[in-house]
Amino acid sequence: MSTRKLREICATAPSLVWLTAFLLVPTLMVLTFAFKKADPMGGIGTEWTFATLRSLANPSYPAIIWRTIWQSLATTAICVAVSIPMAYYMARTGERTRRFLMVLTILPFWTCFILRVFAWMSLLHPHGIVKNILVALGMADPSSQLLYTSGAVLLVMVYNHLPFAILPIYASAEKFDYQLLEAAADLGATRATAVMRVFIPGIKAGIFAAILMVLIPALGEYVIPDMVGGPASEMIGNKIAQRVQNDRNLPHACALSAALMLFVMGPMVAYLFARRKGGKEGGRFSI
Amino acid sequence: MGEFLEFQGVSKRFGPVKAVNNVSFSVKRGEFFSLLGPSGCGKTTLLRLIAGFEQPDSGRILLDGQDITQLPPNHRNVNTVFQNYALFPHMTVFENIAFGLRVARRPKDEIEHEVMSMLKLVQMEDKAWHLPSQISGGQKQRVAIARALVNKPSVLLLDEPLAALDLKLRQRMLLELDLIHDQVGITFLYVTHDQGEAMSLSDRIAVMHSGVTEQIATPAEVYEAPKTSFVASFIGDTNFFDGIVSSVPDDDYCLVDIPDFADIEGFNGVLCYNDKKKAVGGRVNLSVRPEKFGISIDPPRRQFAHMNVLRAKVEDIIYTGNHTNYWVSVGSRRIAVYQQHAGYLLDEKPIRWGDDVWLYWNADNGYMLDDEAAPDPGLGDNVKGV
Ligand SMILES: Nc1ncnc2c1ncn2[C@@H]1O[C@H](COP(=O)(O)OP(=O)(O)OP(=O)(O)O)[C@@H](O)[C@H]1O
Ligand SMILES: [Mg+2]
């Protein structure tokens, strides 16, 4: 073994150990526990069973999983769509404005997450400001409901995840060579064409990171639907939380988690596999 | 043949900086026109005004008789080769060149055909499917030229396209650029701070200084008949002499008293071609190129009708192979003298350090400048560059 190879192994070992200990092992545990019987004390029993998995056939689950996925995808799409122009503006504006916007982006993290959701609850409350303004403008019926709807869940989820989309996209946009947009305009492209065909491909690494940073936590979200959603906006995270906290049935929670994981990972692995195979422009490295 | 690209009193300022200051000139159709000037003189700004990336504060820009001052960049029939090429990093060489045609929604087979013929023109057929990161600097530069030319612009703008290349490659690309210009017949507007590039490529040169065009002329004119001391010193090396007309013996020539030579015994003035029609007492700023001097140990035979002859002392000699540079002192002045080696003349006495020599030049080769004071008084010997 060459010293170079040895050095490479030494350099990657810590992250490999970390990932194995805190990602791979827990994932495998979740997958295994799905096949265990529940212990009446709230722990994991010793016997193996398929009963838990079979119970997932309960017709309410597919609907919840489906809602979870589209709510998360919608959150991700909105966050990314809002972040791209925001990041563009931040990257191109003066130093003062840039710093101000950066502080605005990060500021919410200084307040407790639960408090921020409470703030939204009071804003969206039937007697809250938002509702009153909408009614005054004639844009909402006085009897209509803002709080405890799927719309409220989506709004608060977008609000909460937006910084996680802005930061990676801004990091890419800051490194982007804006002369390329001039080059595109020089070659006859309109602004929209230049953005679609030059800017977005140029910051795709940031967009990809933003999608992961928003989509994955969004899929597991349960506090927001619990607080601002109604019974018809439950997500799979709520079910998992109920199994753990109310029913003390860990295997059932694990089975739900595993199902969610398969739903998400399946298409992603398939996509990566297809790209690897179809990557004909040789030598290009991309995610 | 009329004026094709025309600037009419164009100005552009950035805060307190007048990047382009009331510039007027015009470029002819099919011409290879250069903007030459030192860093920060406003060349790029002028180019960006034509491309449409900047709006002038005042003045108009006309292209083929049409006022394009207000047109956005994508509606102007000009294309730019950027200083750092600005190739799209995620597109192959082929796609980079095809970009303009795709945006214009040209038919697919036509795009293929046009791009292929461009690749052939710049000799990059075998790199069509490479990404910009996989090709060399010179190749990127050729792709950038092809990407601009494929749109058949009225004017091709080139912003120091060779600056990033090494000397050998630069010389080769210089020849190729010349060839491409001959082949496509498009008007080229070429920005550079390198006088060699501008001199060898251009039909005409505009010499810029602090946002102003100082002289617009052919390369030979700019070199042989500089209008201002800036032009004289920026293009090539020169010796400046400050003086006052002491007598005007005939219509064409005058005698100039030069204070720096005052303590030379028997000095009665330098004979000078008087194209500015200066009268007695007029101030003169004279430029004489180092290679216009003759230098010899023996007294020169009279070679020209109007010849200046001075005694000088050799202070420094630098032999560079194809020519020798001398620094001689005359009065209180140091003068640069460059001598070409036509042949290895054994019958001529060699010149050594400290020798007393004869210095002579044809009065027609001294050039009166428009501005009356020599620039850069800080340079003790008034010689720019070495
Ligand atoms: N966007 C800008 N904002 C402020 N000042 C600018 C801007 N662009 C150019 N300038 C100033 O205008 C002047 C001319 O700049 P320009 O880029 O045209 O010079 P240049 O001749 O192209 O120089 P170089 O050879 O170094 O590229 C400079 O003093 C520069 O600092
Ligand atoms: Mg420049």
Coordinates of C-alpha atoms in Angstrom, one line a residue, chain B residues 42-357:
Chain B
G42 CA -11.1 54.0 -19.9
K43 CA -10.7 51.4 -22.7
T44 CA -12.9 48.8 -21.2
T45 CA -15.5 51.4 -20.2
L46 CA -15.6 52.5 -23.9
L47 CA -16.0 49.0 -25.0
R48 CA -18.8 48.4 -22.5
L49 CA -20.6 51.5 -23.7
I50 CA -20.6 50.0 -27.2
A51 CA -21.7 46.6 -26.0
G52 CA -24.5 48.2 -24.0
F53 CA -23.4 47.2 -20.5
E54 CA -23.0 50.8 -19.5
Q55 CA -25.0 53.9 -20.5
P56 CA -23.2 57.1 -21.4
D57 CA -23.9 60.2 -19.3
S58 CA -23.9 62.2 -22.4
G59 CA -23.2 61.8 -26.1
R60 CA -24.4 59.3 -28.7
I61 CA -23.1 56.1 -30.3
L62 CA -24.1 55.3 -33.8
L63 CA -23.8 52.0 -35.6
D64 CA -24.3 52.0 -39.3
G65 CA -26.2 55.3 -39.0
Q66 CA -28.6 54.0 -36.3
D67 CA -28.5 55.5 -32.8
I68 CA -27.8 52.5 -30.5
T69 CA -27.2 54.6 -27.3
Q70 CA -30.4 53.4 -25.6
L71 CA -30.6 49.8 -27.0
P72 CA -30.1 47.0 -24.4
P73 CA -27.1 44.7 -25.0
N74 CA -29.2 41.8 -26.5
H75 CA -30.6 44.1 -29.2
R76 CA -27.2 45.3 -30.4
N77 CA -25.6 43.6 -33.3
V78 CA -22.1 43.6 -31.6
N79 CA -20.4 40.8 -29.8
T80 CA -17.7 40.8 -27.2
V81 CA -14.6 38.7 -26.6
F82 CA -14.2 39.3 -22.8
Q83 CA -10.8 39.8 -21.2
N84 CA -11.2 36.6 -19.2
Y85 CA -13.2 34.9 -22.0
A86 CA -16.3 34.4 -19.8
L87 CA -17.1 31.0 -21.4
F88 CA -20.1 29.2 -19.8
P89 CA -18.4 26.6 -17.6
H90 CA -21.3 24.1 -17.7
M91 CA -21.5 24.0 -21.4
T92 CA -19.3 22.2 -23.9
V93 CA -17.2 24.1 -26.4
F94 CA -19.9 23.3 -29.0
E95 CA -22.7 24.6 -26.8
N96 CA -20.8 27.7 -25.9
I97 CA -20.5 28.6 -29.6
A98 CA -24.1 27.6 -30.3
F99 CA -25.5 29.7 -27.5
G100 CA -26.1 32.8 -29.5
L101 CA -27.8 30.8 -32.3
R102 CA -29.9 28.8 -29.9
V103 CA -31.1 32.0 -28.3
A104 CA -32.0 33.3 -31.7
R105 CA -34.0 30.1 -32.3
R106 CA -32.2 29.2 -35.5
P107 CA -33.0 25.7 -36.9
K108 CA -31.1 22.8 -35.5
D109 CA -29.2 21.7 -38.6
E110 CA -28.3 25.3 -39.4
I111 CA -26.8 25.7 -35.8
E112 CA -24.8 22.5 -36.2
H113 CA -23.5 23.6 -39.6
E114 CA -22.6 27.2 -38.4
V115 CA -20.9 26.0 -35.2
M116 CA -18.9 23.4 -37.1
S117 CA -17.6 25.9 -39.6
M118 CA -16.7 28.2 -36.7
L119 CA -14.8 25.4 -35.0
K120 CA -13.0 24.8 -38.2
L121 CA -12.1 28.5 -38.5
V122 CA -10.5 28.5 -35.1
Q123 CA -9.1 25.0 -35.5
M124 CA -10.9 23.5 -32.5
E125 CA -13.0 20.7 -34.2
D126 CA -11.4 18.0 -32.1
K127 CA -12.3 19.8 -28.8
A128 CA -16.0 20.3 -29.6
W129 CA -17.2 18.1 -26.7
H130 CA -14.8 19.4 -24.1
L131 CA -15.8 21.6 -21.3
P132 CA -14.0 25.0 -20.9
S133 CA -12.2 23.7 -17.8
Q134 CA -10.6 20.9 -20.0
I135 CA -9.0 23.2 -22.6
S136 CA -6.0 25.5 -22.5
G137 CA -5.9 29.3 -22.3
G138 CA -5.2 29.8 -25.9
Q139 CA -8.0 27.4 -26.9
K140 CA -10.4 29.1 -24.6
Q141 CA -9.6 32.4 -26.3
R142 CA -10.3 30.8 -29.7
V143 CA -13.6 29.5 -28.4
A144 CA -14.5 33.0 -27.1
I145 CA -13.7 34.4 -30.6
A146 CA -15.8 31.7 -32.3
R147 CA -18.7 32.2 -29.9
A148 CA -18.8 35.9 -30.8
L149 CA -18.2 35.6 -34.5
V150 CA -20.8 32.9 -35.1
N151 CA -23.5 35.6 -34.7
K152 CA -22.1 37.6 -37.6
P153 CA -21.9 40.8 -35.6
S154 CA -21.4 44.2 -37.3
V155 CA -18.6 44.9 -34.9
L156 CA -16.5 42.4 -32.9
L157 CA -15.3 43.9 -29.6
L158 CA -12.1 42.4 -28.2
D159 CA -11.0 43.4 -24.7
E160 CA -7.3 42.5 -24.3
P161 CA -7.9 39.1 -25.6
L162 CA -4.3 38.1 -25.5
A163 CA -3.4 39.5 -22.1
A164 CA -3.6 36.2 -20.3
L165 CA -1.5 34.2 -22.7
D166 CA 2.3 33.7 -22.6
L167 CA 4.6 35.4 -25.1
K168 CA 4.9 32.6 -27.7
L169 CA 1.2 31.9 -27.7
R170 CA 0.4 35.6 -27.9
Q171 CA 2.6 35.9 -31.0
R172 CA 0.8 33.0 -32.7
M173 CA -2.6 34.2 -31.7
L174 CA -1.7 37.6 -33.1
L175 CA -1.1 36.1 -36.5
E176 CA -4.3 34.0 -36.2
L177 CA -6.4 37.1 -35.2
D178 CA -5.1 38.9 -38.3
L179 CA -6.0 35.9 -40.5
I180 CA -9.5 35.7 -39.0
H181 CA -10.0 39.4 -39.6
D182 CA -9.0 39.0 -43.2
Q183 CA -11.3 36.0 -43.6
V184 CA -14.5 37.3 -42.0
G185 CA -14.2 40.9 -43.0
I186 CA -16.0 42.1 -39.8
T187 CA -15.1 45.4 -38.1
F188 CA -12.8 44.7 -35.2
L189 CA -12.5 47.0 -32.2
Y190 CA -9.5 45.8 -30.3
V191 CA -8.6 47.0 -26.8
T192 CA -5.0 46.6 -25.6
H193 CA -2.4 48.3 -23.4
D194 CA 0.3 46.6 -25.5
Q195 CA 1.7 48.9 -28.2
G196 CA 3.2 45.9 -30.1
E197 CA -0.2 44.2 -30.5
A198 CA -1.8 47.4 -31.6
M199 CA 0.9 48.4 -34.0
S200 CA 1.1 45.0 -35.7
L201 CA -2.6 44.4 -36.1
S202 CA -4.4 47.7 -36.6
D203 CA -5.4 49.7 -39.6
R204 CA -5.8 52.6 -37.2
I205 CA -5.1 53.2 -33.5
A206 CA -6.8 55.5 -31.0
V207 CA -4.3 56.3 -28.2
M208 CA -6.2 57.0 -25.0
H209 CA -5.1 58.7 -21.9
S210 CA -7.3 59.5 -18.8
G211 CA -10.5 59.0 -20.7
V212 CA -9.5 61.1 -23.7
T213 CA -8.4 60.1 -27.1
E214 CA -5.1 61.8 -27.7
Q215 CA -4.4 60.8 -31.3
I216 CA -6.2 58.7 -33.9
A217 CA -4.0 57.6 -36.8
T218 CA -2.3 54.7 -38.5
P219 CA 0.4 52.9 -36.6
A220 CA 3.2 54.5 -38.6
E221 CA 1.7 58.0 -38.1
V222 CA 1.3 57.4 -34.4
Y223 CA 4.9 56.4 -34.1
E224 CA 6.6 58.7 -36.5
A225 CA 4.4 61.8 -36.0
P226 CA 3.0 61.7 -32.4
K227 CA 0.7 64.6 -31.6
T228 CA 1.3 64.8 -27.9
S229 CA 4.1 64.0 -25.5
F230 CA 1.9 61.3 -24.0
V231 CA 1.6 59.6 -27.3
A232 CA 5.3 60.0 -28.0
S233 CA 6.3 58.5 -24.7
F234 CA 3.6 55.7 -24.5
I235 CA 4.4 54.4 -27.9
G236 CA 8.1 53.5 -28.2
D237 CA 10.8 55.4 -26.4
T238 CA 11.7 59.0 -27.0
N239 CA 13.9 61.9 -25.9
F240 CA 12.1 65.1 -25.1
F241 CA 13.7 68.6 -25.5
D242 CA 12.2 71.8 -24.2
G243 CA 13.2 74.9 -25.9
I244 CA 12.4 78.3 -27.4
V245 CA 12.5 79.3 -31.0
S246 CA 15.5 81.7 -31.5
S247 CA 15.3 82.3 -35.2
V248 CA 13.2 81.3 -38.3
P249 CA 15.6 81.1 -41.2
D250 CA 13.0 79.9 -43.8
D251 CA 9.4 78.7 -44.0
D252 CA 10.0 75.1 -43.1
Y253 CA 12.7 75.2 -40.4
C254 CA 13.5 77.0 -37.3
L255 CA 16.3 77.1 -34.8
V256 CA 15.5 76.2 -31.3
D257 CA 17.5 77.3 -28.3
I258 CA 17.5 74.5 -25.7
P259 CA 18.4 75.5 -22.1
D260 CA 19.8 72.1 -21.3
F261 CA 22.5 72.6 -23.9
A262 CA 23.3 76.2 -22.9
D263 CA 26.7 75.4 -21.5
I264 CA 27.9 73.6 -24.6
E265 CA 30.7 75.5 -26.3
G266 CA 29.6 77.0 -29.6
F267 CA 26.0 75.7 -29.4
N268 CA 23.7 77.9 -31.4
G269 CA 20.5 76.0 -31.4
V270 CA 18.9 72.8 -32.7
L271 CA 17.5 72.9 -36.2
C272 CA 13.9 71.7 -36.2
Y273 CA 11.2 71.1 -38.8
N274 CA 8.7 73.8 -38.2
D275 CA 5.3 72.3 -39.1
K276 CA 3.6 74.2 -36.3
K277 CA 4.8 77.5 -37.9
K278 CA 6.1 78.7 -34.6
A279 CA 7.4 82.3 -34.5
V280 CA 10.5 83.5 -32.7
G281 CA 10.0 83.2 -28.9
G282 CA 7.5 80.3 -29.2
R283 CA 7.9 77.4 -26.8
V284 CA 8.7 74.0 -28.4
N285 CA 8.5 70.5 -27.0
L286 CA 10.6 68.4 -29.3
S287 CA 10.6 64.6 -29.5
V288 CA 13.4 62.7 -31.1
R289 CA 13.2 58.9 -31.2
P290 CA 16.4 57.1 -30.0
E291 CA 16.9 55.3 -33.3
K292 CA 16.9 58.5 -35.3
F293 CA 20.3 59.5 -33.9
G294 CA 23.6 58.7 -35.5
I295 CA 26.6 58.1 -33.3
S296 CA 30.3 57.9 -34.3
I297 CA 33.8 58.4 -33.0
D298 CA 34.8 60.2 -36.2
P299 CA 33.1 63.4 -37.2
P300 CA 30.1 62.5 -39.4
R301 CA 30.2 63.3 -43.1
R302 CA 27.3 65.6 -44.0
Q303 CA 24.4 63.2 -44.9
F304 CA 21.3 65.4 -44.8
A305 CA 20.4 68.9 -45.9
H306 CA 19.3 69.8 -42.4
M307 CA 21.5 68.1 -39.9
N308 CA 22.2 68.7 -36.2
V309 CA 25.6 67.7 -34.9
L310 CA 26.6 67.7 -31.2
R311 CA 29.5 66.5 -29.2
A312 CA 28.5 63.9 -26.6
K313 CA 30.1 61.6 -24.0
V314 CA 29.1 57.9 -23.7
E315 CA 27.9 57.1 -20.2
D316 CA 26.3 53.7 -20.7
I317 CA 26.2 50.9 -23.3
I318 CA 23.8 48.0 -23.5
Y319 CA 24.3 45.4 -26.2
T320 CA 21.1 43.5 -27.0
G321 CA 22.2 41.5 -30.0
N322 CA 20.3 43.1 -32.8
H323 CA 20.9 46.6 -31.6
T324 CA 23.0 48.5 -29.1
N325 CA 21.5 51.1 -26.7
Y326 CA 23.7 54.0 -25.7
W327 CA 23.2 56.6 -23.1
V328 CA 25.2 59.7 -23.8
S329 CA 25.4 63.0 -22.0
V330 CA 25.0 66.3 -23.9
G331 CA 25.2 69.4 -21.9
S332 CA 23.2 68.7 -18.7
R333 CA 21.1 66.0 -20.5
R334 CA 21.2 62.3 -20.9
I335 CA 20.0 61.1 -24.3
A336 CA 19.1 57.6 -25.4
V337 CA 20.5 56.4 -28.7
Y338 CA 19.6 53.1 -30.3
Q339 CA 21.7 51.7 -33.1
Q340 CA 20.7 48.9 -35.4
H341 CA 23.5 46.6 -36.5
A342 CA 23.3 46.6 -40.2
G343 CA 26.5 44.8 -40.5
Y344 CA 29.5 44.1 -38.3
L345 CA 31.5 47.0 -39.4
L346 CA 35.1 46.4 -38.7
D347 CA 36.3 49.6 -40.4
E348 CA 34.3 51.7 -38.0
K349 CA 36.0 52.5 -34.7
P350 CA 34.1 50.7 -31.8
I351 CA 32.5 53.0 -29.2
R352 CA 33.4 52.4 -25.6
W353 CA 32.3 53.8 -22.2
G354 CA 33.6 57.3 -21.6
D355 CA 34.3 57.9 -25.3
D356 CA 33.7 61.4 -26.7
V357 CA 31.5 60.9 -29.7

